[in-house]
């Protein structure tokens, strides 16, 4: 079975500071990993995904994430936070070949940007 | 290309009633998944349909059901509503069934059960 742990239900950073959102996963097979963002009263929007190949993945809005198999981690970073980055962020895992459990999401991290 | 459309956006129902939610996927997408989002449990997988067949199902009671039509549009039904069914229900579509296919989400239907 697959699972995702996001460390910190709330993360607060100052505008212009580094954003680091942590995600650790558990999977019995090589995983596919995703980060999604959710703005208030909206659905989820894909930020980036890791399937195979390069372990550093670049996404939209200046975000990137690095897949570290030895640490079973897929942390999300952005060099300089912007006020518009305030939202809920979800890490998700899907086992290769689709799997029977759909996409498994972490509990989410609420990112707060201080002016 | 139009995104995933869910209707209605908001619903208020009474305990014991049933409800049907609708989802129109992105044109050309044949896979439709449903998720329940609550503050306590987060995002939980309900089921997935591909070419009118339910391929995967999450750990929800039989009161939760769904179907997919030949045009890939999908509906989910919840019968005998309980207070705990109050949630945001999200529909997502993808171009194929592979685990590497990203999901494209609609804005959800917020169901309130009183």
PDB file of C-alpha atoms in Angstrom:
ATOM      1  CA  UNK A   1       0.000   0.000   0.000  1.00  0.00           C
ATOM      2  CA  UNK A   2       1.100   3.531  -0.655  1.00  0.00           C
ATOM      3  CA  UNK A   3       1.050   6.467   1.732  1.00  0.00           C
ATOM      4  CA  UNK A   4       2.169  10.083   1.876  1.00  0.00           C
ATOM      5  CA  UNK A   5       3.270  12.176   4.832  1.00  0.00           C
ATOM      6  CA  UNK A   6       3.486  15.930   4.605  1.00  0.00           C
ATOM      7  CA  UNK A   7       5.415  17.478   7.468  1.00  0.00           C
ATOM      8  CA  UNK A   8       3.736  20.602   8.804  1.00  0.00           C
ATOM      9  CA  UNK A   9       0.065  21.319   8.291  1.00  0.00           C
ATOM     10  CA  UNK A  10       0.932  25.038   8.145  1.00  0.00           C
ATOM     11  CA  UNK A  11       4.100  26.692   6.883  1.00  0.00           C
ATOM     12  CA  UNK A  12       4.639  30.440   7.109  1.00  0.00           C
ATOM     13  CA  UNK A  13       7.341  32.278   5.154  1.00  0.00           C
ATOM     14  CA  UNK A  14       8.045  35.905   4.374  1.00  0.00           C
ATOM     15  CA  UNK A  15       7.534  37.255   0.878  1.00  0.00           C
ATOM     16  CA  UNK A  16      10.783  36.753  -1.031  1.00  0.00           C
ATOM     17  CA  UNK A  17      11.998  33.932   1.231  1.00  0.00           C
ATOM     18  CA  UNK A  18      12.621  30.318   0.305  1.00  0.00           C
ATOM     19  CA  UNK A  19       9.626  28.009   0.301  1.00  0.00           C
ATOM     20  CA  UNK A  20      10.204  24.404   1.395  1.00  0.00           C
ATOM     21  CA  UNK A  21       7.301  21.994   1.723  1.00  0.00           C
ATOM     22  CA  UNK A  22       8.201  18.496   2.832  1.00  0.00           C
ATOM     23  CA  UNK A  23       6.788  15.248   1.512  1.00  0.00           C
ATOM     24  CA  UNK A  24       7.758  11.672   2.305  1.00  0.00           C
ATOM     25  CA  UNK A  25       6.127   8.694   0.682  1.00  0.00           C
ATOM     26  CA  UNK A  26       5.835   4.983   1.126  1.00  0.00           C
ATOM     27  CA  UNK A  27       5.366   2.699  -1.813  1.00  0.00           C
ATOM     28  CA  UNK A  28       6.031  -0.959  -2.479  1.00  0.00           C
ATOM     29  CA  UNK A  29       6.920  -0.263  -6.095  1.00  0.00           C
ATOM     30  CA  UNK A  30       8.610   2.630  -7.914  1.00  0.00           C
ATOM     31  CA  UNK A  31       6.168   5.484  -7.520  1.00  0.00           C
ATOM     32  CA  UNK A  32       4.861   8.306  -9.594  1.00  0.00           C
ATOM     33  CA  UNK A  33       4.856  11.484  -7.506  1.00  0.00           C
ATOM     34  CA  UNK A  34       2.877  14.672  -7.863  1.00  0.00           C
ATOM     35  CA  UNK A  35       2.432  18.054  -6.242  1.00  0.00           C
ATOM     36  CA  UNK A  36      -0.901  19.812  -6.537  1.00  0.00           C
ATOM     37  CA  UNK A  37      -2.019  23.255  -5.359  1.00  0.00           C
ATOM     38  CA  UNK A  38      -5.508  24.218  -4.262  1.00  0.00           C
ATOM     39  CA  UNK A  39      -6.730  27.795  -4.002  1.00  0.00           C
ATOM     40  CA  UNK A  40      -9.839  28.605  -1.954  1.00  0.00           C
ATOM     41  CA  UNK A  41     -13.079  27.349  -3.468  1.00  0.00           C
ATOM     42  CA  UNK A  42     -11.275  25.700  -6.342  1.00  0.00           C
ATOM     43  CA  UNK A  43     -10.171  22.252  -7.382  1.00  0.00           C
ATOM     44  CA  UNK A  44      -6.596  21.016  -7.462  1.00  0.00           C
ATOM     45  CA  UNK A  45      -4.105  22.176 -10.058  1.00  0.00           C
ATOM     46  CA  UNK A  46      -1.049  20.155 -11.020  1.00  0.00           C
ATOM     47  CA  UNK A  47       2.234  21.874 -10.142  1.00  0.00           C
ATOM     48  CA  UNK A  48       4.639  19.156 -11.256  1.00  0.00           C
ATOM     49  CA  UNK A  49       5.107  15.424 -11.514  1.00  0.00           C
ATOM     50  CA  UNK A  50       7.872  12.844 -11.340  1.00  0.00           C
ATOM     51  CA  UNK A  51       7.532   9.657 -13.320  1.00  0.00           C
ATOM     52  CA  UNK A  52      10.965   8.515 -14.491  1.00  0.00           C
ATOM     53  CA  UNK A  53      14.216  10.098 -15.564  1.00  0.00           C
ATOM     54  CA  UNK A  54      15.620  13.304 -14.112  1.00  0.00           C
ATOM     55  CA  UNK A  55      15.108  13.475 -10.377  1.00  0.00           C
ATOM     56  CA  UNK A  56      14.879  17.277 -10.266  1.00  0.00           C
ATOM     57  CA  UNK A  57      11.523  18.265 -11.669  1.00  0.00           C
ATOM     58  CA  UNK A  58      10.531  21.780 -12.620  1.00  0.00           C
ATOM     59  CA  UNK A  59       6.935  22.845 -12.491  1.00  0.00           C
ATOM     60  CA  UNK A  60       4.758  25.869 -12.978  1.00  0.00           C
ATOM     61  CA  UNK A  61       4.984  29.154 -11.075  1.00  0.00           C
ATOM     62  CA  UNK A  62       8.696  28.683 -10.304  1.00  0.00           C
ATOM     63  CA  UNK A  63       8.271  25.556  -8.170  1.00  0.00           C
ATOM     64  CA  UNK A  64      10.507  22.516  -8.369  1.00  0.00           C
ATOM     65  CA  UNK A  65      10.866  19.241  -6.508  1.00  0.00           C
ATOM     66  CA  UNK A  66      13.580  16.639  -6.151  1.00  0.00           C
ATOM     67  CA  UNK A  67      12.924  12.924  -5.994  1.00  0.00           C
ATOM     68  CA  UNK A  68      15.281  11.248  -3.520  1.00  0.00           C
ATOM     69  CA  UNK A  69      14.750   7.524  -3.535  1.00  0.00           C
ATOM     70  CA  UNK A  70      17.148   6.843  -0.646  1.00  0.00           C
ATOM     71  CA  UNK A  71      15.192   9.251   1.554  1.00  0.00           C
ATOM     72  CA  UNK A  72      11.770   8.414   0.051  1.00  0.00           C
ATOM     73  CA  UNK A  73      11.212  12.139  -0.222  1.00  0.00           C
ATOM     74  CA  UNK A  74       9.809  14.547  -2.792  1.00  0.00           C
ATOM     75  CA  UNK A  75      10.138  18.000  -1.221  1.00  0.00           C
ATOM     76  CA  UNK A  76       8.754  21.050  -3.006  1.00  0.00           C
ATOM     77  CA  UNK A  77      10.766  24.267  -3.167  1.00  0.00           C
ATOM     78  CA  UNK A  78      10.573  27.758  -4.601  1.00  0.00           C
ATOM     79  CA  UNK A  79      13.497  30.198  -4.260  1.00  0.00           C
ATOM     80  CA  UNK A  80      11.420  33.305  -3.620  1.00  0.00           C
ATOM     81  CA  UNK A  81       7.882  33.297  -2.241  1.00  0.00           C
ATOM     82  CA  UNK A  82       5.211  35.537  -3.684  1.00  0.00           C
ATOM     83  CA  UNK A  83       1.956  36.580  -2.075  1.00  0.00           C
ATOM     84  CA  UNK A  84       0.068  34.705  -4.780  1.00  0.00           C
ATOM     85  CA  UNK A  85       1.648  31.427  -3.600  1.00  0.00           C
ATOM     86  CA  UNK A  86      -0.581  31.374  -0.522  1.00  0.00           C
ATOM     87  CA  UNK A  87      -2.649  28.202  -0.923  1.00  0.00           C
ATOM     88  CA  UNK A  88      -2.976  24.575   0.140  1.00  0.00           C
ATOM     89  CA  UNK A  89      -0.383  22.209  -1.297  1.00  0.00           C
ATOM     90  CA  UNK A  90      -0.831  18.463  -1.651  1.00  0.00           C
ATOM     91  CA  UNK A  91       1.754  15.800  -2.341  1.00  0.00           C
ATOM     92  CA  UNK A  92       0.427  12.628  -3.966  1.00  0.00           C
ATOM     93  CA  UNK A  93       1.708   9.210  -4.959  1.00  0.00           C
ATOM     94  CA  UNK A  94       0.520   6.729  -7.532  1.00  0.00           C
ATOM     95  CA  UNK A  95       2.046   3.330  -7.998  1.00  0.00           C
ATOM     96  CA  UNK A  96       3.329   2.399 -11.405  1.00  0.00           C
ATOM     97  CA  UNK A  97       0.790   0.778 -13.656  1.00  0.00           C
ATOM     98  CA  UNK A  98      -2.077   2.693 -12.130  1.00  0.00           C
ATOM     99  CA  UNK A  99      -2.664   0.645  -9.029  1.00  0.00           C
ATOM    100  CA  UNK A 100      -5.964  -0.134  -7.411  1.00  0.00           C
ATOM    101  CA  UNK A 101      -5.984   2.693  -4.904  1.00  0.00           C
ATOM    102  CA  UNK A 102      -6.083   5.691  -7.215  1.00  0.00           C
ATOM    103  CA  UNK A 103      -3.975   8.633  -6.247  1.00  0.00           C
ATOM    104  CA  UNK A 104      -3.040   8.779  -2.546  1.00  0.00           C
ATOM    105  CA  UNK A 105      -2.752  12.296  -1.180  1.00  0.00           C
ATOM    106  CA  UNK A 106      -1.017  13.708   1.838  1.00  0.00           C
ATOM    107  CA  UNK A 107      -3.040  15.746   4.333  1.00  0.00           C
ATOM    108  CA  UNK A 108      -1.879  18.975   2.772  1.00  0.00           C
ATOM    109  CA  UNK A 109       0.238  21.927   3.853  1.00  0.00           C
ATOM    110  CA  UNK A 110      -1.276  25.373   4.110  1.00  0.00           C
ATOM    111  CA  UNK A 111       1.318  27.887   2.899  1.00  0.00           C
ATOM    112  CA  UNK A 112       1.059  31.336   4.457  1.00  0.00           C
ATOM    113  CA  UNK A 113       3.007  34.229   2.985  1.00  0.00           C
ATOM    114  CA  UNK A 114       3.846  37.086   5.340  1.00  0.00           C
ATOM    115  CA  UNK A 115       4.243  40.540   3.724  1.00  0.00           C
TER     116      UNK A 115
ATOM    117  CA  UNK B   1      -9.940  23.420 -24.317  1.00  0.00           C
ATOM    118  CA  UNK B   2     -12.585  23.526 -21.616  1.00  0.00           C
ATOM    119  CA  UNK B   3     -11.648  22.140 -18.223  1.00  0.00           C
ATOM    120  CA  UNK B   4     -13.461  19.645 -16.026  1.00  0.00           C
ATOM    121  CA  UNK B   5     -16.957  20.855 -15.235  1.00  0.00           C
ATOM    122  CA  UNK B   6     -18.850  19.793 -12.135  1.00  0.00           C
ATOM    123  CA  UNK B   7     -22.463  20.575 -11.407  1.00  0.00           C
ATOM    124  CA  UNK B   8     -23.939  21.781  -9.221  1.00  0.00           C
ATOM    125  CA  UNK B   9     -21.349  23.793  -7.267  1.00  0.00           C
ATOM    126  CA  UNK B  10     -23.333  23.697  -4.053  1.00  0.00           C
ATOM    127  CA  UNK B  11     -25.959  21.347  -2.665  1.00  0.00           C
ATOM    128  CA  UNK B  12     -27.847  21.223   0.590  1.00  0.00           C
ATOM    129  CA  UNK B  13     -29.620  17.980   1.420  1.00  0.00           C
ATOM    130  CA  UNK B  14     -31.309  16.433   4.406  1.00  0.00           C
ATOM    131  CA  UNK B  15     -30.213  13.269   6.162  1.00  0.00           C
ATOM    132  CA  UNK B  16     -31.706  10.211   4.497  1.00  0.00           C
ATOM    133  CA  UNK B  17     -32.082  11.795   1.067  1.00  0.00           C
ATOM    134  CA  UNK B  18     -30.057  10.843  -1.964  1.00  0.00           C
ATOM    135  CA  UNK B  19     -28.005  13.047  -4.260  1.00  0.00           C
ATOM    136  CA  UNK B  20     -26.509  12.865  -7.742  1.00  0.00           C
ATOM    137  CA  UNK B  21     -23.456  14.839  -8.761  1.00  0.00           C
ATOM    138  CA  UNK B  22     -22.357  15.352 -12.343  1.00  0.00           C
ATOM    139  CA  UNK B  23     -18.961  15.667 -13.988  1.00  0.00           C
ATOM    140  CA  UNK B  24     -17.995  16.481 -17.571  1.00  0.00           C
ATOM    141  CA  UNK B  25     -14.331  15.646 -18.267  1.00  0.00           C
ATOM    142  CA  UNK B  26     -11.931  17.409 -20.565  1.00  0.00           C
ATOM    143  CA  UNK B  27     -12.713  16.567 -24.160  1.00  0.00           C
ATOM    144  CA  UNK B  28     -10.872  13.397 -25.173  1.00  0.00           C
ATOM    145  CA  UNK B  29     -10.258  12.220 -21.622  1.00  0.00           C
ATOM    146  CA  UNK B  30     -11.645   8.757 -20.997  1.00  0.00           C
ATOM    147  CA  UNK B  31     -10.709   8.298 -17.349  1.00  0.00           C
ATOM    148  CA  UNK B  32     -12.780   9.963 -14.634  1.00  0.00           C
ATOM    149  CA  UNK B  33     -12.030   9.713 -10.927  1.00  0.00           C
ATOM    150  CA  UNK B  34     -13.940  10.951  -7.906  1.00  0.00           C
ATOM    151  CA  UNK B  35     -12.493  12.125  -4.601  1.00  0.00           C
ATOM    152  CA  UNK B  36     -14.034  13.211  -1.324  1.00  0.00           C
ATOM    153  CA  UNK B  37     -12.353  16.075   0.520  1.00  0.00           C
ATOM    154  CA  UNK B  38     -13.065  16.791   4.183  1.00  0.00           C
ATOM    155  CA  UNK B  39     -11.099  18.750   6.809  1.00  0.00           C
ATOM    156  CA  UNK B  40     -10.652  15.653   8.943  1.00  0.00           C
ATOM    157  CA  UNK B  41      -9.856  12.955   6.393  1.00  0.00           C
ATOM    158  CA  UNK B  42      -8.359  15.056   3.626  1.00  0.00           C
ATOM    159  CA  UNK B  43      -8.641  13.782   0.062  1.00  0.00           C
ATOM    160  CA  UNK B  44      -9.906  10.244  -0.261  1.00  0.00           C
ATOM    161  CA  UNK B  45     -10.286   8.231  -3.447  1.00  0.00           C
ATOM    162  CA  UNK B  46     -13.832   7.117  -4.207  1.00  0.00           C
ATOM    163  CA  UNK B  47     -13.667   5.392  -7.592  1.00  0.00           C
ATOM    164  CA  UNK B  48     -12.372   5.593 -11.112  1.00  0.00           C
ATOM    165  CA  UNK B  49     -14.105   4.926 -14.401  1.00  0.00           C
ATOM    166  CA  UNK B  50     -12.525   4.255 -17.749  1.00  0.00           C
ATOM    167  CA  UNK B  51     -14.553   3.677 -20.899  1.00  0.00           C
ATOM    168  CA  UNK B  52     -17.769   3.213 -18.888  1.00  0.00           C
ATOM    169  CA  UNK B  53     -16.227   0.573 -16.614  1.00  0.00           C
ATOM    170  CA  UNK B  54     -15.416   1.029 -12.959  1.00  0.00           C
ATOM    171  CA  UNK B  55     -11.774   0.044 -12.716  1.00  0.00           C
ATOM    172  CA  UNK B  56     -10.856   1.048  -9.189  1.00  0.00           C
ATOM    173  CA  UNK B  57     -12.808   1.679  -6.012  1.00  0.00           C
ATOM    174  CA  UNK B  58     -11.821   3.205  -2.712  1.00  0.00           C
ATOM    175  CA  UNK B  59     -12.873   2.181   0.760  1.00  0.00           C
ATOM    176  CA  UNK B  60     -16.343   3.703   0.883  1.00  0.00           C
ATOM    177  CA  UNK B  61     -19.684   2.051   1.698  1.00  0.00           C
ATOM    178  CA  UNK B  62     -22.028   0.852  -1.005  1.00  0.00           C
ATOM    179  CA  UNK B  63     -24.144   3.996  -0.571  1.00  0.00           C
ATOM    180  CA  UNK B  64     -21.595   5.656  -2.816  1.00  0.00           C
ATOM    181  CA  UNK B  65     -21.917   4.655  -6.435  1.00  0.00           C
ATOM    182  CA  UNK B  66     -21.134   6.048  -9.824  1.00  0.00           C
ATOM    183  CA  UNK B  67     -21.325   5.499 -13.508  1.00  0.00           C
ATOM    184  CA  UNK B  68     -19.797   6.748 -16.711  1.00  0.00           C
ATOM    185  CA  UNK B  69     -21.573   7.327 -19.970  1.00  0.00           C
ATOM    186  CA  UNK B  70     -20.391   6.686 -23.518  1.00  0.00           C
ATOM    187  CA  UNK B  71     -19.387  10.359 -23.878  1.00  0.00           C
ATOM    188  CA  UNK B  72     -17.163   9.959 -20.765  1.00  0.00           C
ATOM    189  CA  UNK B  73     -19.398  12.140 -18.627  1.00  0.00           C
ATOM    190  CA  UNK B  74     -19.772  10.712 -15.154  1.00  0.00           C
ATOM    191  CA  UNK B  75     -22.198  10.853 -12.290  1.00  0.00           C
ATOM    192  CA  UNK B  76     -21.848   9.818  -8.701  1.00  0.00           C
ATOM    193  CA  UNK B  77     -24.734   9.030  -6.420  1.00  0.00           C
ATOM    194  CA  UNK B  78     -24.920   8.952  -2.663  1.00  0.00           C
ATOM    195  CA  UNK B  79     -27.984   7.334  -1.151  1.00  0.00           C
ATOM    196  CA  UNK B  80     -29.328   7.576   2.384  1.00  0.00           C
ATOM    197  CA  UNK B  81     -27.228  10.616   3.161  1.00  0.00           C
ATOM    198  CA  UNK B  82     -25.522  10.938   6.535  1.00  0.00           C
ATOM    199  CA  UNK B  83     -24.196  14.047   8.241  1.00  0.00           C
ATOM    200  CA  UNK B  84     -20.664  12.741   7.688  1.00  0.00           C
ATOM    201  CA  UNK B  85     -21.151  12.837   3.940  1.00  0.00           C
ATOM    202  CA  UNK B  86     -20.848  16.615   4.043  1.00  0.00           C
ATOM    203  CA  UNK B  87     -17.757  17.307   1.964  1.00  0.00           C
ATOM    204  CA  UNK B  88     -16.306  18.744  -1.178  1.00  0.00           C
ATOM    205  CA  UNK B  89     -16.596  16.151  -3.927  1.00  0.00           C
ATOM    206  CA  UNK B  90     -13.980  16.508  -6.628  1.00  0.00           C
ATOM    207  CA  UNK B  91     -14.038  14.976 -10.051  1.00  0.00           C
ATOM    208  CA  UNK B  92     -10.862  14.586 -12.072  1.00  0.00           C
ATOM    209  CA  UNK B  93     -10.182  13.406 -15.587  1.00  0.00           C
ATOM    210  CA  UNK B  94      -7.068  12.121 -17.292  1.00  0.00           C
ATOM    211  CA  UNK B  95      -6.152  11.107 -20.797  1.00  0.00           C
ATOM    212  CA  UNK B  96      -5.454   7.485 -19.965  1.00  0.00           C
ATOM    213  CA  UNK B  97      -5.445   5.056 -17.109  1.00  0.00           C
ATOM    214  CA  UNK B  98      -1.753   4.944 -16.390  1.00  0.00           C
ATOM    215  CA  UNK B  99      -0.479   5.926 -12.954  1.00  0.00           C
ATOM    216  CA  UNK B 100       1.719   8.590 -14.520  1.00  0.00           C
ATOM    217  CA  UNK B 101      -1.184  10.489 -16.064  1.00  0.00           C
ATOM    218  CA  UNK B 102      -1.819  13.680 -14.138  1.00  0.00           C
ATOM    219  CA  UNK B 103      -5.332  14.350 -12.997  1.00  0.00           C
ATOM    220  CA  UNK B 104      -7.177  17.482 -14.067  1.00  0.00           C
ATOM    221  CA  UNK B 105      -9.634  18.509 -11.380  1.00  0.00           C
ATOM    222  CA  UNK B 106     -12.916  20.343 -11.501  1.00  0.00           C
ATOM    223  CA  UNK B 107     -13.829  22.958  -8.906  1.00  0.00           C
ATOM    224  CA  UNK B 108     -15.924  20.464  -6.994  1.00  0.00           C
ATOM    225  CA  UNK B 109     -19.423  20.168  -5.622  1.00  0.00           C
ATOM    226  CA  UNK B 110     -19.805  21.200  -2.015  1.00  0.00           C
ATOM    227  CA  UNK B 111     -22.411  18.994  -0.390  1.00  0.00           C
ATOM    228  CA  UNK B 112     -23.900  19.951   2.953  1.00  0.00           C
ATOM    229  CA  UNK B 113     -26.085  17.408   4.744  1.00  0.00           C
ATOM    230  CA  UNK B 114     -28.314  18.762   7.501  1.00  0.00           C
TER     231      UNK B 114
END
